[in-house]
Short mmCIF file of C-alpha atoms (C1' of nucleotides) in Angstrom, two decimals:
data_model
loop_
_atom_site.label_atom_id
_atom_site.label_comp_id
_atom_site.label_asym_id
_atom_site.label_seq_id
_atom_site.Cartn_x
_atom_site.Cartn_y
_atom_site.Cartn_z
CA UNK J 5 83.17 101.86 136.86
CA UNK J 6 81.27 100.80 134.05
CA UNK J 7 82.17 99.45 130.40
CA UNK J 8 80.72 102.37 127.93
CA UNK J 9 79.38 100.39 125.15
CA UNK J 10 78.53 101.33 121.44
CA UNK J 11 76.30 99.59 119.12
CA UNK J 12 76.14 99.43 115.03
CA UNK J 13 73.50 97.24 113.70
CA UNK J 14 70.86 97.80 111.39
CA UNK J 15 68.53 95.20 112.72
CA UNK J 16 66.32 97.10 115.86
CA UNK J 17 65.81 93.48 117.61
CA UNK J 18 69.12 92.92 117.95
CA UNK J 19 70.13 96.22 119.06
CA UNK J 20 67.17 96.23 121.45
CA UNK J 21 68.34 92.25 123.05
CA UNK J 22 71.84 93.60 122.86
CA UNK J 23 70.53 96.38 124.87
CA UNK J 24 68.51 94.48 127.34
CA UNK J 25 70.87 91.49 128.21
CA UNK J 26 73.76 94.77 128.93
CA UNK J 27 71.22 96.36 131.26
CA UNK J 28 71.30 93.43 133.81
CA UNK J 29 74.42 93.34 134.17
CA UNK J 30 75.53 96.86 135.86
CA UNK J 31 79.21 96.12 134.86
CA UNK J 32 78.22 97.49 131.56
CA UNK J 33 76.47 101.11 130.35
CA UNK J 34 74.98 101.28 127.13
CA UNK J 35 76.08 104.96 125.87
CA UNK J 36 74.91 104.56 121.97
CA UNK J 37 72.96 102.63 119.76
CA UNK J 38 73.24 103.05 115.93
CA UNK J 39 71.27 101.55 112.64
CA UNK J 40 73.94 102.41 110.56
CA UNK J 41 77.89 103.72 110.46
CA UNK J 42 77.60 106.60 108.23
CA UNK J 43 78.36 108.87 111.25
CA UNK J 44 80.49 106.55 113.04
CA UNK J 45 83.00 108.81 113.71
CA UNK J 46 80.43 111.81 115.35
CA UNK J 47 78.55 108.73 117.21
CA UNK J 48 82.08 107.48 118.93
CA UNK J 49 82.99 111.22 119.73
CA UNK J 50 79.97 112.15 121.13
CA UNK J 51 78.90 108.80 122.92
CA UNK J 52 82.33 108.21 124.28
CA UNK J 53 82.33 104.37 124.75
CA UNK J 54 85.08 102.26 125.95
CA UNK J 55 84.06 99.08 123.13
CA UNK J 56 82.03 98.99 120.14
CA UNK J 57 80.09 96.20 119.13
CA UNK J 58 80.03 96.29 114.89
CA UNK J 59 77.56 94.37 112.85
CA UNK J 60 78.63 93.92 108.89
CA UNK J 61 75.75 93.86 106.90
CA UNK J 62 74.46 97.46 107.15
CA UNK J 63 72.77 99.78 104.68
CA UNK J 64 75.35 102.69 103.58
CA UNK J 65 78.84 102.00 104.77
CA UNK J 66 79.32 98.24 106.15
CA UNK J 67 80.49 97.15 109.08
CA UNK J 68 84.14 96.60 107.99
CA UNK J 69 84.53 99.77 106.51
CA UNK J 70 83.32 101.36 109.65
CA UNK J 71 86.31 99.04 111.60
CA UNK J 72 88.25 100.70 109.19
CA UNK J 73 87.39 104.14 110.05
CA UNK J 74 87.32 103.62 113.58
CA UNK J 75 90.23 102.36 114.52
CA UNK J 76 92.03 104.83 112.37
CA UNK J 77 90.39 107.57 114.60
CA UNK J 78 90.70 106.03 117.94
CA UNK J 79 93.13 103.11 118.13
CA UNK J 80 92.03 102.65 121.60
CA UNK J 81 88.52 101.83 121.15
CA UNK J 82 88.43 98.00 120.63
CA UNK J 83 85.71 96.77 118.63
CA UNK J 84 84.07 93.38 118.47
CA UNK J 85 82.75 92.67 115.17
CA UNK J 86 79.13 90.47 115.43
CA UNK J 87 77.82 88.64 112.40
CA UNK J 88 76.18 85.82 111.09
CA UNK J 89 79.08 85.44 108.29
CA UNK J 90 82.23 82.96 109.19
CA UNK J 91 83.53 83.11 105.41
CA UNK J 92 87.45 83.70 104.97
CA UNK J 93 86.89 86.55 103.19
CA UNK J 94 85.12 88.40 105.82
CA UNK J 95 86.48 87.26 108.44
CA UNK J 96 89.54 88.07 107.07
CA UNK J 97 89.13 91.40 106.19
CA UNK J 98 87.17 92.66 109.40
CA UNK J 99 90.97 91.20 111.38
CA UNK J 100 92.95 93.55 109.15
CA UNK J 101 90.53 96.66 108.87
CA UNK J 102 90.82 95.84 112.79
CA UNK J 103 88.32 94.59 114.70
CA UNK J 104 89.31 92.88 118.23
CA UNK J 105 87.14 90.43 118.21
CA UNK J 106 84.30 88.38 116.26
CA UNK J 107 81.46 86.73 117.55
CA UNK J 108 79.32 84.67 115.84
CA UNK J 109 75.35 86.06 116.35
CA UNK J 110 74.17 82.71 117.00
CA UNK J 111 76.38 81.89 120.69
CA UNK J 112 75.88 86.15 121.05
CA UNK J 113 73.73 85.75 124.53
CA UNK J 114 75.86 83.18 125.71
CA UNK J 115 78.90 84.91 125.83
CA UNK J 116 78.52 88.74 124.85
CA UNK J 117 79.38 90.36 128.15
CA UNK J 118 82.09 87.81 128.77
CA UNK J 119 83.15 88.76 125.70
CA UNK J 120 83.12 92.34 126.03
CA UNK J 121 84.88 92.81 129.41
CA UNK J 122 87.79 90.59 127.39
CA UNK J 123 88.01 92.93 124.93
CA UNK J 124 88.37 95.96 127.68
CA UNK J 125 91.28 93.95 129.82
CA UNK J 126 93.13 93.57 126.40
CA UNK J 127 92.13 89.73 125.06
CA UNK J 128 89.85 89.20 121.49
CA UNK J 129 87.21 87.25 121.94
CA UNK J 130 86.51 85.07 119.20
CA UNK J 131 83.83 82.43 118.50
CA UNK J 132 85.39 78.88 118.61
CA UNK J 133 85.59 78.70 114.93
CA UNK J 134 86.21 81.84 113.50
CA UNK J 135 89.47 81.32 116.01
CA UNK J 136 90.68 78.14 114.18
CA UNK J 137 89.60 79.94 110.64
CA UNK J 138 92.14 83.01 112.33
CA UNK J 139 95.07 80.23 112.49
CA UNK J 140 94.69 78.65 109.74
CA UNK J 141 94.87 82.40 107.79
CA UNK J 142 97.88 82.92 109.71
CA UNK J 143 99.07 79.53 108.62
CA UNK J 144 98.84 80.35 105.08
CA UNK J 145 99.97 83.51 105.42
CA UNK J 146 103.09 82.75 107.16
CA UNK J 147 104.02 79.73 104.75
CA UNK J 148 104.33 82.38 102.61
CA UNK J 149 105.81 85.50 103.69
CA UNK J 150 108.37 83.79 106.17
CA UNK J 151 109.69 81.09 103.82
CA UNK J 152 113.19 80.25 104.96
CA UNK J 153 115.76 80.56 102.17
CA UNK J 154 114.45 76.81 101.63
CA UNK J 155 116.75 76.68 98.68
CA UNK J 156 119.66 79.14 100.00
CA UNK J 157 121.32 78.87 96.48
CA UNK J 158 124.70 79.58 98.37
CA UNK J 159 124.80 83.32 97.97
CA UNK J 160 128.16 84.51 99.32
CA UNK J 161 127.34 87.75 101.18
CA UNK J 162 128.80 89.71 98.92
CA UNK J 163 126.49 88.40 96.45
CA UNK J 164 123.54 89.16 98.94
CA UNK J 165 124.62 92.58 98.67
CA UNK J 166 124.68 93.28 94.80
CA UNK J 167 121.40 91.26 95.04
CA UNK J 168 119.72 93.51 97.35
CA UNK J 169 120.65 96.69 95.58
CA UNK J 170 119.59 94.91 91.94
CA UNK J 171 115.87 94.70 93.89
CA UNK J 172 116.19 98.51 95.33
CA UNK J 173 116.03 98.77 91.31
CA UNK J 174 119.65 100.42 91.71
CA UNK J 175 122.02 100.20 88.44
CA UNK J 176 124.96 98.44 88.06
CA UNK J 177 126.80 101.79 88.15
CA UNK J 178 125.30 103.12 91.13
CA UNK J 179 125.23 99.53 92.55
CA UNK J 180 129.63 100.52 91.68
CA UNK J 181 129.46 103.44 93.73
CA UNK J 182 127.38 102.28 96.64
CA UNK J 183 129.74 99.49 97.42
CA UNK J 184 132.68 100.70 96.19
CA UNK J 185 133.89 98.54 93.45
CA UNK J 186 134.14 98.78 89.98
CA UNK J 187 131.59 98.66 87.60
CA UNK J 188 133.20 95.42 86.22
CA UNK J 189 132.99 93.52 89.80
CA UNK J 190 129.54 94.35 90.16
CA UNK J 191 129.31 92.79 86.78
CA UNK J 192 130.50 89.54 87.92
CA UNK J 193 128.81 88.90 90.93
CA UNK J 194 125.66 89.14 88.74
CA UNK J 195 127.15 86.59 86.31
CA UNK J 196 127.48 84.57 89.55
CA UNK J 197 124.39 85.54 90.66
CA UNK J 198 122.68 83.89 87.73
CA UNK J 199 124.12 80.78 87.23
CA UNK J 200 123.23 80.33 91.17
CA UNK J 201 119.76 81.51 90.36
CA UNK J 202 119.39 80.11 87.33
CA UNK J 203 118.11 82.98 85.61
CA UNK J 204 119.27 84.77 82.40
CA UNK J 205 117.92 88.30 82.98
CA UNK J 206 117.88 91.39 85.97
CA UNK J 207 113.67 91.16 85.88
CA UNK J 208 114.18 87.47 86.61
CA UNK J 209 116.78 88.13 89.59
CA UNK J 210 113.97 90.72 90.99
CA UNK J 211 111.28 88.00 90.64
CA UNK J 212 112.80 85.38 92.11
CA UNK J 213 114.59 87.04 95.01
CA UNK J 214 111.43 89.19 95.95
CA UNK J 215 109.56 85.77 95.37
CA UNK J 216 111.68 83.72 97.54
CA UNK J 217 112.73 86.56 99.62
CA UNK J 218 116.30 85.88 99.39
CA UNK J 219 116.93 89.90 100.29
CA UNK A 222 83.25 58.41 125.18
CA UNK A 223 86.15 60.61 127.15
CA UNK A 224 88.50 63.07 125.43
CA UNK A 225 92.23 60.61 125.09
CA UNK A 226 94.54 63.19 126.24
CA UNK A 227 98.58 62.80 126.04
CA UNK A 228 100.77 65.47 127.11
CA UNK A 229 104.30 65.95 126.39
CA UNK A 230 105.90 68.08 129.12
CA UNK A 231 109.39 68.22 130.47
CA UNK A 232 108.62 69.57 133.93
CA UNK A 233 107.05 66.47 136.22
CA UNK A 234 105.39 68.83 138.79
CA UNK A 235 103.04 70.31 135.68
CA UNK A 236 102.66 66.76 133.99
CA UNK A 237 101.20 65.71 137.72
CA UNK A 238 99.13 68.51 137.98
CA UNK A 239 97.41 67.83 134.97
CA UNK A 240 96.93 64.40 135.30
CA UNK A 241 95.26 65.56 138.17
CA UNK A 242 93.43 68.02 137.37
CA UNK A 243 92.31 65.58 134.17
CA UNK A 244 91.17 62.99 136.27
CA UNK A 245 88.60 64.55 137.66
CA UNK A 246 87.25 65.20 134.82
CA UNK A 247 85.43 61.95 133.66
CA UNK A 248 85.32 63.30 129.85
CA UNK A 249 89.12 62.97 129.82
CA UNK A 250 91.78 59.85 129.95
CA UNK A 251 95.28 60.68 129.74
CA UNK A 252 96.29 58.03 127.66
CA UNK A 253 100.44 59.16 127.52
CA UNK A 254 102.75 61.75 129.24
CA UNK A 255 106.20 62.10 128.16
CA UNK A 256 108.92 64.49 128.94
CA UNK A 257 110.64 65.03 125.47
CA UNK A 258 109.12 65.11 122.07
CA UNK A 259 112.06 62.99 120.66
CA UNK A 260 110.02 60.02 119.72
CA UNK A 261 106.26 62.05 119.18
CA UNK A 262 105.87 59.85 116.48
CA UNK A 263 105.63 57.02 117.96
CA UNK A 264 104.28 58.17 121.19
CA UNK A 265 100.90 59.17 119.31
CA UNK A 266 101.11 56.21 117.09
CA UNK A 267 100.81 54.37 120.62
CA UNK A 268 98.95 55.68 122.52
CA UNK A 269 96.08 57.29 120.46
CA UNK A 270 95.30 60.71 121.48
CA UNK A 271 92.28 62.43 120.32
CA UNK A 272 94.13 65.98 121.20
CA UNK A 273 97.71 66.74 122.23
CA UNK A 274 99.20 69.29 125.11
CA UNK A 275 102.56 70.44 123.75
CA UNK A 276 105.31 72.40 126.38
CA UNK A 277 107.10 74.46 123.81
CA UNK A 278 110.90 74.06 125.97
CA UNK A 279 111.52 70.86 126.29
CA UNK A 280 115.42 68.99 125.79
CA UNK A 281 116.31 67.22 123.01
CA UNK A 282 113.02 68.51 120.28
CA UNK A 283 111.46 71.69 121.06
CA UNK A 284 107.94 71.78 121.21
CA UNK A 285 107.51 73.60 118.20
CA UNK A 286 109.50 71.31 116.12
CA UNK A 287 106.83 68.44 117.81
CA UNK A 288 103.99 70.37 116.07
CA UNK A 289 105.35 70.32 113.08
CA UNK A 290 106.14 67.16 113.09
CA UNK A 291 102.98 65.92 114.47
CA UNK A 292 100.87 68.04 112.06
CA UNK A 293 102.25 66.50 109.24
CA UNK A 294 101.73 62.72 110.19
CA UNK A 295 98.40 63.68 112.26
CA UNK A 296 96.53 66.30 110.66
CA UNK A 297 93.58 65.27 112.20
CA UNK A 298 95.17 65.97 115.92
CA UNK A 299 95.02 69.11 117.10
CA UNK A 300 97.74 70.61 118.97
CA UNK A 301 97.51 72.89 122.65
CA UNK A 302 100.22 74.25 122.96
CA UNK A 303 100.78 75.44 126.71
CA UNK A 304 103.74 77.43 127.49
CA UNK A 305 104.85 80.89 129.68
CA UNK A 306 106.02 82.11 126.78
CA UNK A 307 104.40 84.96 124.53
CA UNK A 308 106.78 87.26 122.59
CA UNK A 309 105.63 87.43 118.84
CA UNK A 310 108.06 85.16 117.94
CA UNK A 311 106.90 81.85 119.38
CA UNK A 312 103.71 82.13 119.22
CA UNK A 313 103.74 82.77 115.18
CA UNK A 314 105.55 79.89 114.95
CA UNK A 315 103.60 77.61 117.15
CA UNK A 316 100.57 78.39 114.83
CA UNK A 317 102.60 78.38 112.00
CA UNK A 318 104.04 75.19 112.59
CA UNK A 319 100.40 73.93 113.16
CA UNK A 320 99.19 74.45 116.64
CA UNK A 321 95.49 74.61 117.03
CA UNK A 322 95.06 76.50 120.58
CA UNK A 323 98.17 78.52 122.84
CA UNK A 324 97.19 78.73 126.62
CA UNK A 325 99.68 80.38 128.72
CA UNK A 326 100.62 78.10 132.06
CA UNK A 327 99.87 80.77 134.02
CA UNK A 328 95.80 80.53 133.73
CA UNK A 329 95.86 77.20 133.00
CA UNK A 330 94.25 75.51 135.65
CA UNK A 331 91.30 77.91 135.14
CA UNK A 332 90.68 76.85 131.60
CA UNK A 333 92.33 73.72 130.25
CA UNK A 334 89.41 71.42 130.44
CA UNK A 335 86.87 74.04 128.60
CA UNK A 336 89.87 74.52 125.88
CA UNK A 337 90.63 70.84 125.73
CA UNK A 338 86.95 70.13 124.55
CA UNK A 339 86.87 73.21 122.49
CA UNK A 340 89.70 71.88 120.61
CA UNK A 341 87.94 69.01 120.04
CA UNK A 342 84.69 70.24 118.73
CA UNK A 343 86.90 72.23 116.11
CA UNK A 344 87.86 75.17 117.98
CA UNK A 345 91.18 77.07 118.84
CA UNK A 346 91.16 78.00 122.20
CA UNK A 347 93.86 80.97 123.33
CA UNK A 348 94.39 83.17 126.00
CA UNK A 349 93.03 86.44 125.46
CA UNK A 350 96.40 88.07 125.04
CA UNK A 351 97.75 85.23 122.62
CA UNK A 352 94.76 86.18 120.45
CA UNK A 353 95.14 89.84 120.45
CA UNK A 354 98.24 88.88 119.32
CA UNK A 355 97.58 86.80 116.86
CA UNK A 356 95.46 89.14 115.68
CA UNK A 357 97.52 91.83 115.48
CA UNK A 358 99.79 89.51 113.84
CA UNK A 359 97.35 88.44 110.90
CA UNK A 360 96.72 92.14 110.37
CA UNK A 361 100.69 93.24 109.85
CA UNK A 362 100.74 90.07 107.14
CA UNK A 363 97.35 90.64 105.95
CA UNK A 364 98.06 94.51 105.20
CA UNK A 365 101.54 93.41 103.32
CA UNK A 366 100.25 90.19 101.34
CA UNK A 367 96.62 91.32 100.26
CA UNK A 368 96.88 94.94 99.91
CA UNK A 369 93.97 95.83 97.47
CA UNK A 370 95.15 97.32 94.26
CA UNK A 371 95.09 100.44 96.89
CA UNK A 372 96.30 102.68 93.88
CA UNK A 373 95.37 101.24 90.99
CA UNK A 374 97.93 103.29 88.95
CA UNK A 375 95.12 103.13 85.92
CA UNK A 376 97.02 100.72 83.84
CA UNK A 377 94.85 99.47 81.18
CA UNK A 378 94.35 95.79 80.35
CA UNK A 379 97.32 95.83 77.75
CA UNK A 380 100.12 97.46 80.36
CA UNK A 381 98.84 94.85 82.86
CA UNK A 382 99.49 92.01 80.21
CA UNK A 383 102.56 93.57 79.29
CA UNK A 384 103.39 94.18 82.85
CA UNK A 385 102.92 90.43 83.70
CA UNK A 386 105.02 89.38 81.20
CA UNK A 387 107.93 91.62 82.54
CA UNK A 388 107.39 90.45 85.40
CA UNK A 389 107.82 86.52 84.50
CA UNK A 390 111.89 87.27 82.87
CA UNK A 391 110.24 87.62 79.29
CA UNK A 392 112.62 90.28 77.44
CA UNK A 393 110.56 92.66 74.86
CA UNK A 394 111.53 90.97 71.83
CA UNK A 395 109.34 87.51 73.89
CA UNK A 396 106.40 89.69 75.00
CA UNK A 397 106.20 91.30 71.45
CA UNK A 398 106.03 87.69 69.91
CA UNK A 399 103.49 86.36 73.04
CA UNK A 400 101.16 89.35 72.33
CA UNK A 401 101.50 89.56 68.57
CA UNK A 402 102.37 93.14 68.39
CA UNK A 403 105.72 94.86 67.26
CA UNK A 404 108.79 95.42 69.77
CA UNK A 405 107.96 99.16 69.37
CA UNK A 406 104.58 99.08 70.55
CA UNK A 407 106.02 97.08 73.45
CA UNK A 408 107.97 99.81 74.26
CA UNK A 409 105.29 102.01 74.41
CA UNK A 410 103.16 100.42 76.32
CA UNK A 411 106.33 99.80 78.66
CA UNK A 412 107.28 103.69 78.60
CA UNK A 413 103.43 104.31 80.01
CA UNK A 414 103.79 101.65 83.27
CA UNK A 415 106.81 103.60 83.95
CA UNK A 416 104.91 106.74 83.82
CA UNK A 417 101.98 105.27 85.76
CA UNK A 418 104.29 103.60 88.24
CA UNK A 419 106.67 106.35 88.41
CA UNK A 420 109.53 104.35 87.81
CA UNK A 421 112.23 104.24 85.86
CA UNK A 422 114.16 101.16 85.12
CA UNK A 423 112.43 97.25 84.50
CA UNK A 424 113.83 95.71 87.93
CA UNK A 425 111.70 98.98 89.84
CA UNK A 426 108.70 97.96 87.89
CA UNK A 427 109.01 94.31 88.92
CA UNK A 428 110.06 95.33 92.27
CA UNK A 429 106.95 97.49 92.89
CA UNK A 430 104.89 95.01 90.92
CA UNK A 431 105.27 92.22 93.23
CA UNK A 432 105.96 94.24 96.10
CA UNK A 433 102.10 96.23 95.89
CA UNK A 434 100.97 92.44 93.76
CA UNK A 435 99.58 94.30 90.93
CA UNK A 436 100.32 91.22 88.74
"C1'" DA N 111 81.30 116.44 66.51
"C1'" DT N 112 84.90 116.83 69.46
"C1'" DT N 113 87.71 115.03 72.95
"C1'" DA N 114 89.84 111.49 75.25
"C1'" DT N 115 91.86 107.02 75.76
"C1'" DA N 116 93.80 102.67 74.44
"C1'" DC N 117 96.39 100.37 71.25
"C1'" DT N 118 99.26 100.21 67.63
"C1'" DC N 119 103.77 101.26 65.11
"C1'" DA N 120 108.14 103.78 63.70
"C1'" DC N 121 112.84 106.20 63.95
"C1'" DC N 122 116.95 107.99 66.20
"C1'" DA N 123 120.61 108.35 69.55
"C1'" DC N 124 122.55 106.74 73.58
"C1'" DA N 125 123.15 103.93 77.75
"C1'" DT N 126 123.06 99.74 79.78
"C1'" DT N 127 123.11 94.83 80.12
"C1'" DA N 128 124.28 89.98 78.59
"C1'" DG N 129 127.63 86.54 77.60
"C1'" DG N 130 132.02 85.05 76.32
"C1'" DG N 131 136.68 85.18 77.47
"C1'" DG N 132 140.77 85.60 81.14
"C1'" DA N 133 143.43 87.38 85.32
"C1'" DT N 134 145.10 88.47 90.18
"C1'" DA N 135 145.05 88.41 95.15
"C1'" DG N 136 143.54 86.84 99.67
"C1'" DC N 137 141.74 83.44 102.66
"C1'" DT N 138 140.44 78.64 104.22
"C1'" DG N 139 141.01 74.15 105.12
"C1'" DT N 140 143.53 69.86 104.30
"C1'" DA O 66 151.76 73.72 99.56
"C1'" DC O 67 147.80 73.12 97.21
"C1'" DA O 68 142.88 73.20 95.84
"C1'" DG O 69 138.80 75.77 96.27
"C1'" DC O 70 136.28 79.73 97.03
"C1'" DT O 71 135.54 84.75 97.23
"C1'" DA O 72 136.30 89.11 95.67
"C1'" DT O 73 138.34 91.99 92.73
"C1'" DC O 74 139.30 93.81 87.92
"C1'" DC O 75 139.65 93.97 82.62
"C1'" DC O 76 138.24 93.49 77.43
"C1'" DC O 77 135.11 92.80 73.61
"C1'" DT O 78 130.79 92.05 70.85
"C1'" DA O 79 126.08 91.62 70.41
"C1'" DA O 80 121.75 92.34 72.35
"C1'" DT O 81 118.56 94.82 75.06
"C1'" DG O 82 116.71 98.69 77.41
"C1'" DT O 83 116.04 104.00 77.84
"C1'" DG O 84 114.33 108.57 76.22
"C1'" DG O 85 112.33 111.50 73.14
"C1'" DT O 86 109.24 112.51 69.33
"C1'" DG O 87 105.57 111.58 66.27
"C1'" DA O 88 101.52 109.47 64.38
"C1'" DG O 89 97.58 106.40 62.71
"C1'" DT O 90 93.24 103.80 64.10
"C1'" DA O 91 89.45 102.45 66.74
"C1'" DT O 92 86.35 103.01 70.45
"C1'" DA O 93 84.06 105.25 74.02
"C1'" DA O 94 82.56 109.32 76.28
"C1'" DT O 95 80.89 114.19 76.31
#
DNA sequence: ATTATACTCACCACATTAGGGGATAGCTGT
DNA sequence: ACAGCTATCCCCTAATGTGGTGAGTATAAT
């Protein structure tokens, strides 16, 4: 059987190569072709395909919007995103509205079907260096959201605890009642708590632990 | 001039088989092939690879560790890491740690020269289900880290200052001095974020604030 | 001209937190 | 047995934050 494919681009040569290097290959079906993604959602109902190929730059809603919409309404189409733009930014945002895939236009011939019957067995197809731009965000990303306790400031659990509620924006009353212990015991593992964080103030404590993720 | 290829592997049947399968290949010399990563240091610093192929279990260092390691003293020598392994886990942390391509050892044959030389020229080869991965992976961190000011909460430029300031410890007796106005109008403008943010104490405003990074 | 919004300031009453003490009991490791 | 740490509790004073109410000015929008 097949690979249904959809196409969003604004630009009728490339729709109409797209179209032509599909057709001789009989793997694939071309079941839409669209200048723009301001009924994307009517155009994937009614045309049924299996991938979408996205361009960004398009008159009305752009392409990453349209990712957006898309794989809200049918997490099971994948769609390969096709551009001329390898900026973070983009690229970037087209991964989290996400697309499964994005291919540079200028290697698009060489590697478009390959590419697509990827995307339907579950891989994303990326060009070379929009793939080492997709580390490198992860990189960053994960330097910062995944920071060990570097510093681990020797928080007894206990400590941990109080901490944790302080962020949940609890009081040192309730913070009382949700462990158990008096009002003054709460009171001095925050004393601890700030001469271990070096702080002088709750907003502080917040900061820093949400900063450092310490909870 | 050929690809210098070393490879640190702990299982000798695999380091054979590439060798072999290497040496066919006139664009690649295996210039080194160890079995542990305990002295990657100097193993590069010897033998002068232009790319690496990293086994992830390995005694003594794990292959992980060896990226990081590596990445830091050789930033300029990218990484394949080839392993059976894919859970979530290990491959963030390979690309975290620095890796610049995953291949899983099951397709390996099939692909490792292509993704050798596509490391080289700058790309970051994967298999198709390591990059779906990592995709999905970017996406979960993207959606936490640069979550547009999705609700805006309409604070004006003032309650954002203010805000800001709460935010870095400053009590409202500071932020009145910092902004030249009164501790009064201080509280007001605090007593509106709370409204806007529907919160009600300062460590739920900095909570929320870093948490949805409206700082 | 009227409405709306942002920014400013003030007063009161009450609740909570900060910062300084000091104290007891249990557990760990030496 | 002792030192060191954790966890628990208590008191007091001064400072800060919370909640409610009201109000003046300037600026922009309708």
């Amino acid at each position: 059987m097949s690979i249904r494919v959809a196409i969003f681009d604004d630009n009728k040569n490339i729709r109409s190569s797209v179209i032509m290097l599909l057709n001789t290959d009989p793997d694939f079906e071309v079941v839409g072709t669209f200048s723009d993604a301001k009924h994307c959602v009517d155009n994937v109902l009614t045309s049924r395909p299996d991938v979408v190929l996205m361009d960004i730059e398009m008159p009305g809603i752009n392409g990453i919007e349209a990712v957006r919409i898309l794989t809200r309404e049918f997490p099971h189409v994948p769609i390969l995103i096709q551009t001329v733009f390898e900026d973070d930014e983009r690229v970037f945002d087209s991964i989290c509205a996400g697309a499964a895939g994005y291919l540079l236009k200028n290697q698009l011939n060489s590697s478009l079907t390959e590419a697509i019957k990827e995307l339907k067995t579950g891989g994303s197809p990326m060009s070379p260096s929009i793939a080492r731009k997709v580390l490198q965000l992860l990189q960053s990303s994960g330097e910062r959201s995944r920071r060990k306790p570097s510093e681990e400031y020797n928080l007894t659990p206990r400590e941990k605890e109080v901490l944790s509620a302080i962020v949940n924006g609890l009081s040192y009353k309730m913070i009382a009642y949700e462990l158990n212990i008096s009002y003054e015991t709460v009171r001095s593992h925050i004393k601890k708590i700030y001469e271990k964080l070096h702080v002088a103030s709750l907003t502080e404590v917040v900061a820093k632990a949400i900063n450092q993720n310490i909870v």
